[in-house]
Amino acid sequence: MNRRLLIADDDALARAALRAIFDAHDDLELVAEAEDGLQAVERAGRLHPDVVLLDIRMPNLDGLEAARQILASASNRARVIMLTTFDLDEYVYDALKAGASGFLRKDTSPERLVAFVRSVGDADALLDPTITRRLIERYARSRRSDAVAAGRLSELTPRELEVLIQVARGRSNAEIAAGMYLSEATVKTHVSRILAKLDLRDRVQAVVLAYEEGLIEPGAADR
């Protein structure tokens, strides 16, 4: 599957390094670069890339607000990946909650970067689940959702709620299917319905919501 990419970073050397990595792969097409969040939002809206990589800290408009604006656009279905220097960054958590599909450290290897970009948006993908869950555990419990979110959970059937808990534990569709004695197709259907009912973009947002609602306790993800 070919993917059209946009990268946004105020560091010209960082953009050049990313450009060189993506140019080496025929299935990854770099359609635009941006020096700040304002350019990223404008070019994402005009060019409709499949994946946008955003530096979390940029001038004029930071990566968090740029992510919010890109993800809020009804006409833009781009997946957003945040680029950060630190794993446990509250701004990254806020971006995941807003709908970003994952994050990468800036010192990520080229091979891992390419694999992440290729997998983002796949129904069963949760980017770097161990670090993502660790980030979510750090911040989610201090961001308790309001009654509106709790009411949204009541829309789920008992089986869907059980699947959501398994998703929050970092299980893949295959692992959930094996543990619940279901087919992978059935699990995929449950996950799709969960995301639709809760108005979530992907599994990462589902994990954030599950932690904030207390469905999963910090440290319990792999039990």
CSV table of C-alpha atoms in Angstrom, one decimal:
chain,number,residue,atom,x,y,z
A,1,MET,CA,0.0,0.0,0.0
A,2,ASN,CA,1.5,3.3,-1.1
A,3,ARG,CA,1.4,6.1,1.4
A,4,ARG,CA,1.7,9.9,0.8
A,5,LEU,CA,3.5,11.7,3.5
A,6,LEU,CA,3.9,15.2,4.9
A,7,ILE,CA,6.7,16.0,7.4
A,8,ALA,CA,6.7,19.1,9.7
A,9,ASP,CA,9.8,20.1,11.7
A,10,ASP,CA,11.4,23.4,12.2
A,11,ASP,CA,14.9,21.8,12.0
A,12,ALA,CA,16.0,21.7,8.3
A,13,LEU,CA,18.5,18.9,9.1
A,14,ALA,CA,15.8,16.8,10.6
A,15,ARG,CA,13.6,17.2,7.6
A,16,ALA,CA,16.5,16.4,5.3
A,17,ALA,CA,17.2,13.2,7.2
A,18,LEU,CA,13.5,12.1,7.0
A,19,ARG,CA,13.4,13.0,3.3
A,20,ALA,CA,16.4,10.8,2.7
A,21,ILE,CA,14.8,7.9,4.5
A,22,PHE,CA,11.5,8.1,2.7
A,23,ASP,CA,13.0,8.7,-0.7
A,24,ALA,CA,14.7,5.3,-0.4
A,25,HIS,CA,11.3,3.5,-0.4
A,26,ASP,CA,9.1,3.4,-3.5
A,27,ASP,CA,5.9,2.9,-1.5
A,28,LEU,CA,6.4,6.1,0.6
A,29,GLU,CA,5.9,9.4,-1.3
A,30,LEU,CA,6.9,12.6,0.4
A,31,VAL,CA,4.4,15.1,-1.0
A,32,ALA,CA,5.3,18.1,1.2
A,33,GLU,CA,7.4,19.5,4.0
A,34,ALA,CA,6.6,22.2,6.6
A,35,GLU,CA,8.7,24.4,8.8
A,36,ASP,CA,6.0,25.0,11.4
A,37,GLY,CA,2.5,24.0,12.5
A,38,LEU,CA,0.8,26.7,10.4
A,39,GLN,CA,2.4,25.4,7.2
A,40,ALA,CA,1.6,21.8,8.3
A,41,VAL,CA,-2.1,22.5,8.7
A,42,GLU,CA,-2.4,24.4,5.4
A,43,ARG,CA,-0.5,21.8,3.4
A,44,ALA,CA,-2.3,18.9,5.0
A,45,GLY,CA,-5.6,20.5,4.1
A,46,ARG,CA,-4.6,21.2,0.5
A,47,LEU,CA,-2.7,18.0,-0.3
A,48,HIS,CA,-4.5,15.4,1.8
A,49,PRO,CA,-1.6,13.1,2.7
A,50,ASP,CA,-2.1,9.7,4.2
A,51,VAL,CA,0.3,10.3,7.1
A,52,VAL,CA,1.6,13.5,8.7
A,53,LEU,CA,4.7,13.4,10.9
A,54,LEU,CA,4.6,16.4,13.3
A,55,ASP,CA,7.4,17.6,15.5
A,56,ILE,CA,5.8,18.2,18.9
A,57,ARG,CA,7.5,21.6,19.4
A,58,MET,CA,7.5,24.1,16.5
A,59,PRO,CA,7.2,27.9,16.2
A,60,ASN,CA,4.0,29.8,15.3
A,61,LEU,CA,1.8,26.7,15.9
A,62,ASP,CA,3.1,23.8,17.9
A,63,GLY,CA,2.7,20.2,16.9
A,64,LEU,CA,-0.1,19.5,19.4
A,65,GLU,CA,-2.3,22.3,18.1
A,66,ALA,CA,-1.4,21.4,14.5
A,67,ALA,CA,-2.5,17.8,15.2
A,68,ARG,CA,-5.8,19.0,16.7
A,69,GLN,CA,-6.6,21.1,13.7
A,70,ILE,CA,-5.6,18.5,11.1
A,71,LEU,CA,-7.5,15.8,12.9
A,72,ALA,CA,-10.6,18.0,13.4
A,73,SER,CA,-11.0,18.6,9.6
A,74,ALA,CA,-13.8,16.5,8.3
A,75,SER,CA,-12.2,16.4,4.8
A,76,ASN,CA,-8.8,15.3,6.0
A,77,ARG,CA,-8.4,11.6,6.9
A,78,ALA,CA,-4.7,11.8,7.5
A,79,ARG,CA,-3.1,9.7,10.2
A,80,VAL,CA,-0.8,11.8,12.5
A,81,ILE,CA,2.4,10.6,14.1
A,82,MET,CA,4.1,12.8,16.6
A,83,LEU,CA,7.9,13.3,16.7
A,84,THR,CA,9.3,13.8,20.1
A,85,THR,CA,12.6,13.9,22.0
A,86,PHE,CA,11.2,12.3,25.1
A,87,ASP,CA,9.0,9.2,25.5
A,88,LEU,CA,7.0,10.5,28.5
A,89,ASP,CA,5.8,13.8,27.2
A,90,GLU,CA,2.5,15.2,28.3
A,91,TYR,CA,2.1,17.0,25.0
A,92,VAL,CA,2.4,13.6,23.2
A,93,TYR,CA,-0.3,12.3,25.5
A,94,ASP,CA,-2.6,15.2,24.6
A,95,ALA,CA,-2.0,14.6,21.0
A,96,LEU,CA,-2.9,10.9,21.3
A,97,LYS,CA,-6.1,11.9,23.1
A,98,ALA,CA,-6.8,14.3,20.3
A,99,GLY,CA,-6.6,11.5,17.7
A,100,ALA,CA,-2.9,11.1,16.8
A,101,SER,CA,-2.2,7.4,15.9
A,102,GLY,CA,1.1,7.2,17.7
A,103,PHE,CA,4.5,8.8,18.3
A,104,LEU,CA,8.2,8.2,17.6
A,105,ARG,CA,11.3,9.4,19.3
A,106,LYS,CA,13.6,11.4,17.0
A,107,ASP,CA,16.4,8.9,17.5
A,108,THR,CA,14.2,6.0,16.2
A,109,SER,CA,16.1,3.9,13.7
A,110,PRO,CA,15.2,4.3,10.0
A,111,GLU,CA,14.0,0.8,9.8
A,112,ARG,CA,11.6,1.2,12.7
A,113,LEU,CA,10.4,4.6,11.4
A,114,VAL,CA,9.5,3.1,8.0
A,115,ALA,CA,7.8,0.2,9.7
A,116,PHE,CA,5.7,2.5,11.8
A,117,VAL,CA,4.7,4.7,8.9
A,118,ARG,CA,3.7,1.7,6.9
A,119,SER,CA,1.6,0.2,9.7
A,120,VAL,CA,-0.2,3.3,11.0
A,121,GLY,CA,-3.9,3.2,10.3
A,122,ASP,CA,-4.0,-0.5,10.0
A,123,ALA,CA,-7.0,-1.9,12.0
A,124,ASP,CA,-4.7,-4.0,14.3
A,125,ALA,CA,-1.9,-1.5,14.7
A,126,LEU,CA,-0.9,0.1,18.0
A,127,LEU,CA,2.4,1.9,17.5
A,128,ASP,CA,5.1,0.8,20.0
A,129,PRO,CA,2.5,-0.5,22.4
A,130,THR,CA,4.8,-0.8,25.5
A,131,ILE,CA,5.9,2.8,25.4
A,132,THR,CA,2.5,4.0,24.4
A,133,ARG,CA,0.8,2.3,27.3
A,134,ARG,CA,3.5,3.6,29.7
A,135,LEU,CA,2.9,7.1,28.5
A,136,ILE,CA,-0.9,6.7,28.9
A,137,GLU,CA,-0.5,5.2,32.3
A,138,ARG,CA,1.5,8.2,33.5
A,139,TYR,CA,-1.1,10.8,32.5
A,140,ALA,CA,-4.5,9.1,32.0
A,141,ARG,CA,-5.5,8.8,35.7
A,142,SER,CA,-5.0,12.5,36.3
A,143,ARG,CA,-7.2,13.3,33.4
A,144,ARG,CA,-10.4,11.6,34.5
A,145,SER,CA,-13.1,11.8,31.8
A,146,ASP,CA,-16.3,13.6,32.5
A,147,ALA,CA,-19.8,12.2,32.7
A,148,VAL,CA,-20.3,12.5,29.0
A,149,ALA,CA,-17.5,10.1,28.3
A,150,ALA,CA,-18.9,7.7,30.9
A,151,GLY,CA,-22.2,7.8,29.2
A,152,ARG,CA,-20.6,6.9,25.9
A,153,LEU,CA,-19.3,3.7,27.5
A,154,SER,CA,-22.8,2.7,28.5
A,155,GLU,CA,-23.6,2.4,24.7
A,156,LEU,CA,-21.3,-0.7,24.5
A,157,THR,CA,-22.6,-4.2,24.9
A,158,PRO,CA,-21.0,-6.4,27.5
A,159,ARG,CA,-19.0,-8.2,24.9
A,160,GLU,CA,-17.8,-4.9,23.3
A,161,LEU,CA,-16.7,-3.7,26.7
A,162,GLU,CA,-14.7,-6.9,27.2
A,163,VAL,CA,-13.1,-6.4,23.8
A,164,LEU,CA,-12.3,-2.8,24.7
A,165,ILE,CA,-10.5,-3.9,27.9
A,166,GLN,CA,-8.5,-6.4,25.8
A,167,VAL,CA,-7.5,-3.7,23.3
A,168,ALA,CA,-6.4,-1.5,26.2
A,169,ARG,CA,-4.2,-4.3,27.5
A,170,GLY,CA,-2.4,-4.1,24.1
A,171,ARG,CA,-3.8,-7.3,22.7
A,172,SER,CA,-3.9,-7.8,18.9
A,173,ASN,CA,-7.0,-9.0,17.2
A,174,ALA,CA,-5.5,-12.4,16.9
A,175,GLU,CA,-4.7,-12.5,20.6
A,176,ILE,CA,-8.2,-11.3,21.6
A,177,ALA,CA,-9.7,-13.9,19.3
A,178,ALA,CA,-7.7,-16.7,20.9
A,179,GLY,CA,-8.4,-15.6,24.4
A,180,MET,CA,-12.2,-15.0,23.9
A,181,TYR,CA,-12.7,-18.0,21.6
A,182,LEU,CA,-13.9,-15.8,18.7
A,183,SER,CA,-12.8,-15.5,15.1
A,184,GLU,CA,-10.5,-12.7,14.1
A,185,ALA,CA,-13.3,-11.4,11.8
A,186,THR,CA,-15.7,-11.2,14.8
A,187,VAL,CA,-13.1,-9.3,16.9
A,188,LYS,CA,-12.4,-6.9,14.0
A,189,THR,CA,-16.2,-6.2,13.8
A,190,HIS,CA,-16.4,-5.6,17.5
A,191,VAL,CA,-13.4,-3.2,17.4
A,192,SER,CA,-15.0,-1.3,14.5
A,193,ARG,CA,-18.3,-1.0,16.3
A,194,ILE,CA,-16.5,0.2,19.5
A,195,LEU,CA,-14.7,2.9,17.6
A,196,ALA,CA,-17.8,4.0,15.8
A,197,LYS,CA,-20.0,4.1,19.0
A,198,LEU,CA,-17.4,6.0,21.0
A,199,ASP,CA,-16.5,8.3,18.0
A,200,LEU,CA,-12.8,7.3,18.2
A,201,ARG,CA,-10.3,7.3,15.3
A,202,ASP,CA,-8.3,4.2,16.2
A,203,ARG,CA,-7.1,1.8,18.9
A,204,VAL,CA,-4.8,4.4,20.5
A,205,GLN,CA,-7.8,6.6,21.4
A,206,ALA,CA,-9.6,3.5,22.7
A,207,VAL,CA,-6.7,2.8,25.0
A,208,VAL,CA,-6.6,6.3,26.3
A,209,LEU,CA,-10.4,6.3,27.0
A,210,ALA,CA,-10.2,2.9,28.8
A,211,TYR,CA,-7.5,4.1,31.2
A,212,GLU,CA,-9.2,7.4,31.8
A,213,GLU,CA,-12.5,5.6,32.6
A,214,GLY,CA,-10.7,3.2,35.0
A,215,LEU,CA,-11.4,0.1,32.9
A,216,ILE,CA,-7.7,-0.6,33.2
A,217,GLU,CA,-5.5,0.2,36.2
A,218,PRO,CA,-1.9,1.4,35.7
A,219,GLY,CA,0.4,-1.6,35.7
A,220,ALA,CA,-2.4,-4.0,34.8
A,221,ALA,CA,-2.0,-3.9,31.0
A,222,ASP,CA,-0.4,-7.3,30.6
A,223,ARG,CA,-2.4,-9.3,33.1
